[in-house]
Amino acid sequence: MSSADINGDGGIDLMTIASDGSPAVFQSEGFGKNFARLSLAGKTSNRSAIGVKAELRSGSLRQKIETYSSSPAPASAGIQFGLGYRTGVDSLQLYWPAGILQSELSIKANANNSIDELDRKGTSCPLLYTWNGSEYSFVTDFLGGSAIGS
């Protein structure tokens, strides 16, 4: 049995092989609720992003997913979070197998979000972003004794 969103409606569909060898597909109704789909690509970690831990927050909703492979031939299938009636994502944190912590704030609902692993060391200094009224913008990093001020 395998699962994927075959028709792109946000509902997870099931595929299997019947006892007579014919394929069988069971399509989810989807129920018209929202979702956030991620296509991940590793740089320092493996290219298929196997082993990534992802945590999504949307209002009071908090979900965690850890990717893994259950077949001899690992392939990236992406990650999909169900949002219910929530229309947006507040934040997404990715913890890559190489030890890199990555935060994403521009995740779109009901769309495929392609995310590449940041090209930095796992021990890289944290970064500070602020809301400027319309989007998050970079302020500084925390390298050294003080992030802001003297």
Short mmCIF file of C-alpha atoms in Angstrom, two decimals:
data_model
loop_
_atom_site.label_atom_id
_atom_site.label_comp_id
_atom_site.label_asym_id
_atom_site.label_seq_id
_atom_site.Cartn_x
_atom_site.Cartn_y
_atom_site.Cartn_z
CA MET A 1 0.00 0.00 0.00
CA SER A 2 1.18 3.49 -0.79
CA SER A 3 -0.25 6.92 -0.06
CA ALA A 4 -0.05 10.21 -1.94
CA ASP A 5 -2.21 13.11 -3.07
CA ILE A 6 -2.76 11.83 -6.62
CA ASN A 7 -5.14 14.51 -7.86
CA GLY A 8 -3.64 17.49 -5.96
CA ASP A 9 -6.79 18.30 -3.95
CA GLY A 10 -5.07 18.07 -0.55
CA GLY A 11 -6.62 14.73 0.39
CA ILE A 12 -4.30 11.75 0.83
CA ASP A 13 -5.26 8.95 -1.56
CA LEU A 14 -4.34 5.25 -1.18
CA MET A 15 -2.99 2.88 -3.82
CA THR A 16 -2.64 -0.87 -3.49
CA ILE A 17 -2.44 -4.04 -5.54
CA ALA A 18 -5.46 -6.34 -5.30
CA SER A 19 -5.03 -10.09 -4.83
CA ASP A 20 -5.54 -10.63 -8.58
CA GLY A 21 -2.64 -8.25 -9.35
CA SER A 22 -4.74 -5.33 -10.55
CA PRO A 23 -4.08 -1.85 -9.16
CA ALA A 24 -6.66 -0.29 -6.85
CA VAL A 25 -6.89 3.42 -6.04
CA PHE A 26 -8.96 4.86 -3.20
CA GLN A 27 -9.35 8.61 -3.56
CA SER A 28 -9.99 10.78 -0.52
CA GLU A 29 -12.88 13.21 -0.64
CA GLY A 30 -10.62 15.93 0.77
CA PHE A 31 -13.65 17.59 2.42
CA GLY A 32 -12.57 21.02 1.11
CA LYS A 33 -10.16 21.70 3.98
CA ASN A 34 -6.78 23.40 3.70
CA PHE A 35 -3.31 21.88 3.60
CA ALA A 36 0.36 22.83 3.28
CA ARG A 37 2.54 20.66 1.05
CA LEU A 38 6.35 20.74 1.21
CA SER A 39 8.89 19.54 -1.35
CA LEU A 40 12.23 19.38 0.43
CA ALA A 41 15.73 19.14 -1.05
CA GLY A 42 18.85 18.65 1.04
CA LYS A 43 22.24 20.18 0.31
CA THR A 44 24.44 19.27 3.26
CA SER A 45 22.07 16.47 4.28
CA ASN A 46 20.92 13.86 1.77
CA ARG A 47 19.28 15.21 -1.40
CA SER A 48 15.97 13.38 -0.74
CA ALA A 49 15.60 15.03 2.69
CA ILE A 50 15.10 11.65 4.38
CA GLY A 51 15.33 12.09 8.15
CA VAL A 52 14.08 15.70 8.26
CA LYS A 53 11.95 16.61 11.28
CA ALA A 54 9.34 19.25 10.48
CA GLU A 55 7.16 21.21 12.92
CA LEU A 56 4.36 23.42 11.62
CA ARG A 57 2.36 25.99 13.61
CA SER A 58 -0.89 27.59 12.53
CA GLY A 59 -2.82 29.34 15.29
CA SER A 60 -3.40 26.78 18.04
CA LEU A 61 -2.47 23.91 15.69
CA ARG A 62 0.94 22.30 16.09
CA GLN A 63 2.01 19.28 14.03
CA LYS A 64 5.27 17.35 13.82
CA ILE A 65 6.33 14.99 11.05
CA GLU A 66 9.58 13.07 10.64
CA THR A 67 10.45 11.80 7.18
CA TYR A 68 11.81 8.32 6.63
CA SER A 69 12.01 5.68 3.95
CA SER A 70 10.21 2.37 4.24
CA SER A 71 11.46 0.84 1.01
CA PRO A 72 14.84 -0.38 -0.23
CA ALA A 73 14.88 2.45 -2.80
CA PRO A 74 14.35 5.68 -0.85
CA ALA A 75 12.67 8.49 -2.71
CA SER A 76 11.43 11.84 -1.56
CA ALA A 77 7.64 11.92 -1.40
CA GLY A 78 7.34 15.32 0.23
CA ILE A 79 5.42 16.24 3.37
CA GLN A 80 1.81 17.32 3.68
CA PHE A 81 0.22 18.94 6.73
CA GLY A 82 -3.54 19.19 7.19
CA LEU A 83 -4.64 22.68 8.25
CA GLY A 84 -8.38 22.10 8.58
CA TYR A 85 -10.17 25.43 8.20
CA ARG A 86 -7.03 27.47 8.95
CA THR A 87 -6.04 29.52 5.91
CA GLY A 88 -2.38 30.16 6.66
CA VAL A 89 0.77 28.90 8.30
CA ASP A 90 2.45 30.91 11.07
CA SER A 91 5.80 29.12 11.03
CA LEU A 92 7.61 25.98 9.96
CA GLN A 93 10.78 24.66 11.57
CA LEU A 94 12.92 22.06 9.85
CA TYR A 95 15.64 20.09 11.61
CA TRP A 96 17.82 18.54 8.92
CA PRO A 97 19.82 15.32 9.49
CA ALA A 98 23.09 17.31 9.25
CA GLY A 99 22.04 19.24 12.39
CA ILE A 100 20.87 22.39 10.61
CA LEU A 101 17.85 24.13 12.14
CA GLN A 102 15.91 26.12 9.54
CA SER A 103 12.85 28.32 10.08
CA GLU A 104 10.47 29.23 7.26
CA LEU A 105 7.81 31.93 7.58
CA SER A 106 6.48 32.15 4.01
CA ILE A 107 4.62 28.84 3.72
CA LYS A 108 1.51 29.06 1.54
CA ALA A 109 -1.64 27.06 2.20
CA ASN A 110 -3.12 24.88 -0.57
CA ALA A 111 0.11 25.05 -2.56
CA ASN A 112 3.34 23.17 -3.06
CA ASN A 113 6.16 24.90 -1.15
CA SER A 114 9.66 24.02 -2.42
CA ILE A 115 12.30 24.40 0.27
CA ASP A 116 16.04 23.84 -0.10
CA GLU A 117 18.22 23.15 2.91
CA LEU A 118 20.20 26.24 3.87
CA ASP A 119 23.88 26.03 3.05
CA ARG A 120 25.32 26.57 6.50
CA LYS A 121 26.88 24.65 9.33
CA GLY A 122 24.68 23.09 12.00
CA THR A 123 26.45 25.26 14.56
CA SER A 124 25.84 28.47 12.61
CA CYS A 125 24.73 31.48 14.62
CA PRO A 126 20.99 32.21 14.92
CA LEU A 127 19.39 34.94 12.82
CA LEU A 128 16.97 37.66 13.93
CA TYR A 129 13.99 38.64 11.75
CA THR A 130 11.29 41.22 12.48
CA TRP A 131 7.83 41.98 11.10
CA ASN A 132 7.92 45.30 9.21
CA GLY A 133 4.16 45.57 8.71
CA SER A 134 3.96 43.57 5.49
CA GLU A 135 6.64 40.86 5.71
CA TYR A 136 9.44 39.46 7.85
CA SER A 137 12.83 41.02 7.14
CA PHE A 138 16.36 40.21 8.27
CA VAL A 139 17.77 42.36 11.11
CA THR A 140 21.03 40.75 12.20
CA ASP A 141 22.71 37.58 13.31
CA PHE A 142 23.81 36.71 16.84
CA LEU A 143 27.50 36.29 16.10
CA GLY A 144 29.47 37.94 18.89
CA GLY A 145 28.45 39.36 22.25
CA SER A 146 25.37 41.32 21.27
CA ALA A 147 22.75 41.13 18.56
CA ILE A 148 21.52 44.71 18.74
CA GLY A 149 22.99 47.73 20.49
CA SER A 150 26.36 47.96 22.16
#
